[in-house]
Short mmCIF file of C-alpha atoms in Angstrom, two decimals:
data_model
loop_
_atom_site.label_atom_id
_atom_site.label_comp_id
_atom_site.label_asym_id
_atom_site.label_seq_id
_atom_site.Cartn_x
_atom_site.Cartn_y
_atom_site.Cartn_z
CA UNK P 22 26.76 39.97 13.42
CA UNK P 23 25.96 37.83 16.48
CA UNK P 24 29.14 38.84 18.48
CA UNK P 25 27.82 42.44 17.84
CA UNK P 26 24.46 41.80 19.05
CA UNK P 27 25.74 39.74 22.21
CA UNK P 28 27.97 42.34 23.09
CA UNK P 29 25.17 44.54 22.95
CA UNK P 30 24.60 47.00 26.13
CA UNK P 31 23.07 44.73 28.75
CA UNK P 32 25.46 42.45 30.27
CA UNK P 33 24.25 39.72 32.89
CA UNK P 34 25.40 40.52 36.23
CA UNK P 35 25.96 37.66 38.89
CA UNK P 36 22.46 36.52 40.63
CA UNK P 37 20.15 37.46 37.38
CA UNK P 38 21.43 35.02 35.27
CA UNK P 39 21.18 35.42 30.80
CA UNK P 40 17.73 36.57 31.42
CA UNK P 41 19.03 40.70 30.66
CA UNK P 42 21.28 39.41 27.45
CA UNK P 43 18.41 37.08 26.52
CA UNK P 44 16.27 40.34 26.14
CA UNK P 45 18.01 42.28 24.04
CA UNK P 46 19.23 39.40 21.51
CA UNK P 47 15.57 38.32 21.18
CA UNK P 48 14.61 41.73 20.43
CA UNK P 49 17.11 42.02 17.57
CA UNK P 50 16.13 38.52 15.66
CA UNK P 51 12.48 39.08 16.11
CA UNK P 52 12.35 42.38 14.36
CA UNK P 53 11.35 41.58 10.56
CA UNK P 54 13.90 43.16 7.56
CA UNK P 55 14.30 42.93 3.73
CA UNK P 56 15.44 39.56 2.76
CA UNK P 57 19.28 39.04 1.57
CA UNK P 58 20.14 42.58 3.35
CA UNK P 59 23.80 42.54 4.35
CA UNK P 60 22.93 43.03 8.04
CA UNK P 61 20.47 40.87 8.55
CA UNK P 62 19.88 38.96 12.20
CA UNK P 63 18.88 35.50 12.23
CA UNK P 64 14.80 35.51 11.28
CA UNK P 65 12.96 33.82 8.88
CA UNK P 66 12.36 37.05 7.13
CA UNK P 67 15.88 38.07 6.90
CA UNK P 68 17.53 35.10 6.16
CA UNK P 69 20.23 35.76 3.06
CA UNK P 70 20.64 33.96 -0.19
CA UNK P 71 17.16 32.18 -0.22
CA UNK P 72 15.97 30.58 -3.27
CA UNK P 73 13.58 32.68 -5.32
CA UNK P 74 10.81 30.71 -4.62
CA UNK P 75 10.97 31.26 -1.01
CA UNK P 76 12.45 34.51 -1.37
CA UNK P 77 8.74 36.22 -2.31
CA UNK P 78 7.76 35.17 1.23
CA UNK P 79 5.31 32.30 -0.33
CA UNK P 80 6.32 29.18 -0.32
CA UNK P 81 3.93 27.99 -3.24
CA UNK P 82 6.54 26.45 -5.36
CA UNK P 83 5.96 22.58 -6.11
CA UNK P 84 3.13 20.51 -5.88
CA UNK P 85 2.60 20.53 -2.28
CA UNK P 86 3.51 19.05 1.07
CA UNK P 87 1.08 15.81 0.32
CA UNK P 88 2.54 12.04 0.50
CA UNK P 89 2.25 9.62 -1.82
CA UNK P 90 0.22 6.45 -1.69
CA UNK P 91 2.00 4.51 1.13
CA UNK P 92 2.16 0.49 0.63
CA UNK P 93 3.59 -2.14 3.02
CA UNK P 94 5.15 -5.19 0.02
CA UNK P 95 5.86 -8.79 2.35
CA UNK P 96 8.27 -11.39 1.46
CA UNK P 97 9.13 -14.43 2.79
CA UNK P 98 11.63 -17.29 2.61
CA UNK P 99 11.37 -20.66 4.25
CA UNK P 100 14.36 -21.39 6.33
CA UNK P 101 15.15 -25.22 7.21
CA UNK P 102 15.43 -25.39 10.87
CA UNK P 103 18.44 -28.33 10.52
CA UNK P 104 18.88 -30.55 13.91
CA UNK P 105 17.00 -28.54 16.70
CA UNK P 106 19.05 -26.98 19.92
CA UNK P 107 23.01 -28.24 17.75
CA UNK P 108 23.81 -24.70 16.82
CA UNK P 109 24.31 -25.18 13.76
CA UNK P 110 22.19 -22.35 12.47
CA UNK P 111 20.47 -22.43 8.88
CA UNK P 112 21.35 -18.55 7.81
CA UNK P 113 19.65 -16.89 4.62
CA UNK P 114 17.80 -13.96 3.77
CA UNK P 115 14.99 -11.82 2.24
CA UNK P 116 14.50 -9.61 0.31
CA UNK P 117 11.60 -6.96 -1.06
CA UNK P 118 12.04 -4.53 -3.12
CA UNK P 119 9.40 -1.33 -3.93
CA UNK P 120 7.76 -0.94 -6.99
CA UNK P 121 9.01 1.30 -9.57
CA UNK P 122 8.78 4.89 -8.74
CA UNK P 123 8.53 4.24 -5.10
CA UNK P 124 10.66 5.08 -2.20
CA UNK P 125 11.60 2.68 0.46
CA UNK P 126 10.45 4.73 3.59
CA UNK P 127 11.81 1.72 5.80
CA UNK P 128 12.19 -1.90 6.63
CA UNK P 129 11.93 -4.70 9.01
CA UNK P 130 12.50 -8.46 9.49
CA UNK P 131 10.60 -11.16 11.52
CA UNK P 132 10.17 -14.93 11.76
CA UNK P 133 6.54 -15.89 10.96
CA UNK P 134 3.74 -17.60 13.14
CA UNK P 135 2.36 -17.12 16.61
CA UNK P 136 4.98 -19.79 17.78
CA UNK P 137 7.82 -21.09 16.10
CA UNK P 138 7.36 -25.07 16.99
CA UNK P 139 3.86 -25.56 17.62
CA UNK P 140 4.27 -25.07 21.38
CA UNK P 141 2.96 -22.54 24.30
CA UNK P 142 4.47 -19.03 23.21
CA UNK P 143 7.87 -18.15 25.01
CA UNK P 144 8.76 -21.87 24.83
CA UNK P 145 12.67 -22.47 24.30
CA UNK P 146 12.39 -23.55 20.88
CA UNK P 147 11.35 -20.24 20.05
CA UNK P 148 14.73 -19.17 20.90
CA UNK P 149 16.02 -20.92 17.88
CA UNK P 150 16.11 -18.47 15.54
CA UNK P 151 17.41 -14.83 15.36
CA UNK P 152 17.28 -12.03 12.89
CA UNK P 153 21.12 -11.18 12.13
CA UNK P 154 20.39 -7.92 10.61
CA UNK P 155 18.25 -5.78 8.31
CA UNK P 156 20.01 -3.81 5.02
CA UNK P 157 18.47 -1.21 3.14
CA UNK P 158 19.82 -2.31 -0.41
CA UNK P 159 18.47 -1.80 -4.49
CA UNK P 160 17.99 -4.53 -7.06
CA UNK P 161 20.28 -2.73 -9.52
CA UNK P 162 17.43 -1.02 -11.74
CA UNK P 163 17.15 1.61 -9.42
CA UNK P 164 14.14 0.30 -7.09
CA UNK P 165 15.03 0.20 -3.46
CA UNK P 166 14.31 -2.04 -0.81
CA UNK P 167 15.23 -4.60 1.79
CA UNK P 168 16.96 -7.68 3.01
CA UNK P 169 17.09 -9.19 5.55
CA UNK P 170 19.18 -12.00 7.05
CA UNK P 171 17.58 -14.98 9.83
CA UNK P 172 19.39 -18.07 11.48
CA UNK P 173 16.92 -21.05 12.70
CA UNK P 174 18.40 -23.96 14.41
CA UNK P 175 14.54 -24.61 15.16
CA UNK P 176 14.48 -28.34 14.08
CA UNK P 177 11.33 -27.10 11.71
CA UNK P 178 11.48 -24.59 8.55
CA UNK P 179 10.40 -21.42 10.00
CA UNK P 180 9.26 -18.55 7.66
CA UNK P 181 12.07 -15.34 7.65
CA UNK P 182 9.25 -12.25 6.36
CA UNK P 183 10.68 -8.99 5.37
CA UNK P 184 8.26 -5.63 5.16
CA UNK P 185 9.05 -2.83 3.10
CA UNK P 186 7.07 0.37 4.04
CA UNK P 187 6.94 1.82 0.35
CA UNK P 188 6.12 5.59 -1.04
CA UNK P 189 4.68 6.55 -4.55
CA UNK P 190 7.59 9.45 -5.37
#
């Protein structure tokens, strides 16, 4: 029992600080014991009610810590850019979803191109379009994926790309 141990028989005195309690606790969880024992302090040894698997001291069960083949799937959809600098935002989305038996690891959303209206980079017109958010979501057969929702009040289409980082399970 913690309380136990911290009550133990050194007890910090004003002006040295934990540094005597510290001692003695580390000396009781460091000390190695018979897994699931009743009195067991907190070590990875002596931890209680592992899985039998783990519980041999190997952890060999499975097929490994290895990843899966890791894929990046684009998508894009054209977005009208209506009458530039009105505010009057064109919204719509994006979506991608991973193949079967993937994982989506993440996502992300972007407008497309180096600049948005054929311009010098920073321009104001680049201004004219925002990403309103990025949902991780599923296409209702179980594959999962994202969308992803743009505005562009540009006065040209601009491209709203979504990228799904995707796992083989």
């Amino acid at each position: 029992m913690l309380g136990a141990t911290l009550a133990g028989p050194t007890l910090a005195v004003a002006g040295n600080g934990f540094a005597p309690i510290w001692k003695h606790v580390k000396s009781k969880l460091s000390k190695p014991g018979t897994i699931n024992r009743a009195k067991n302090p907190v070590d990875w040894t002596r931890l209680k009610n592992l899985p039998a698997d783990f519980a041999d001291g190997v952890d060999d069960a499975g097929a490994g810590g290895g990843l899966g083949a890791i894929t990046v799937r684009t998508e894009n959809n054209p977005i009208p850019g209506g009458q530039a600098h009105n505010s009057k935002y064109v919204l719509d989305y994006v979506e991608m979803f991973c193949e079967p038996g993937e994982i989506a690891l993440s996502g992300n959303g972007y407008f497309g191109g180096n600049t948005l209206n054929g311009g010098t980079p920073g321009d104001d017109d680049d201004l004219e379009v925002f990403i309103a958010g990025t949902f991780r979501t599923d296409d209702g057969m179980g594959n999962q994926g994202y969308r992803v929702w743009g505005g562009n009040d540009s006065g040209s289409q601009r491209n709203l790309i979504v990228q799904v980082v995707c796992m083989a399970a």
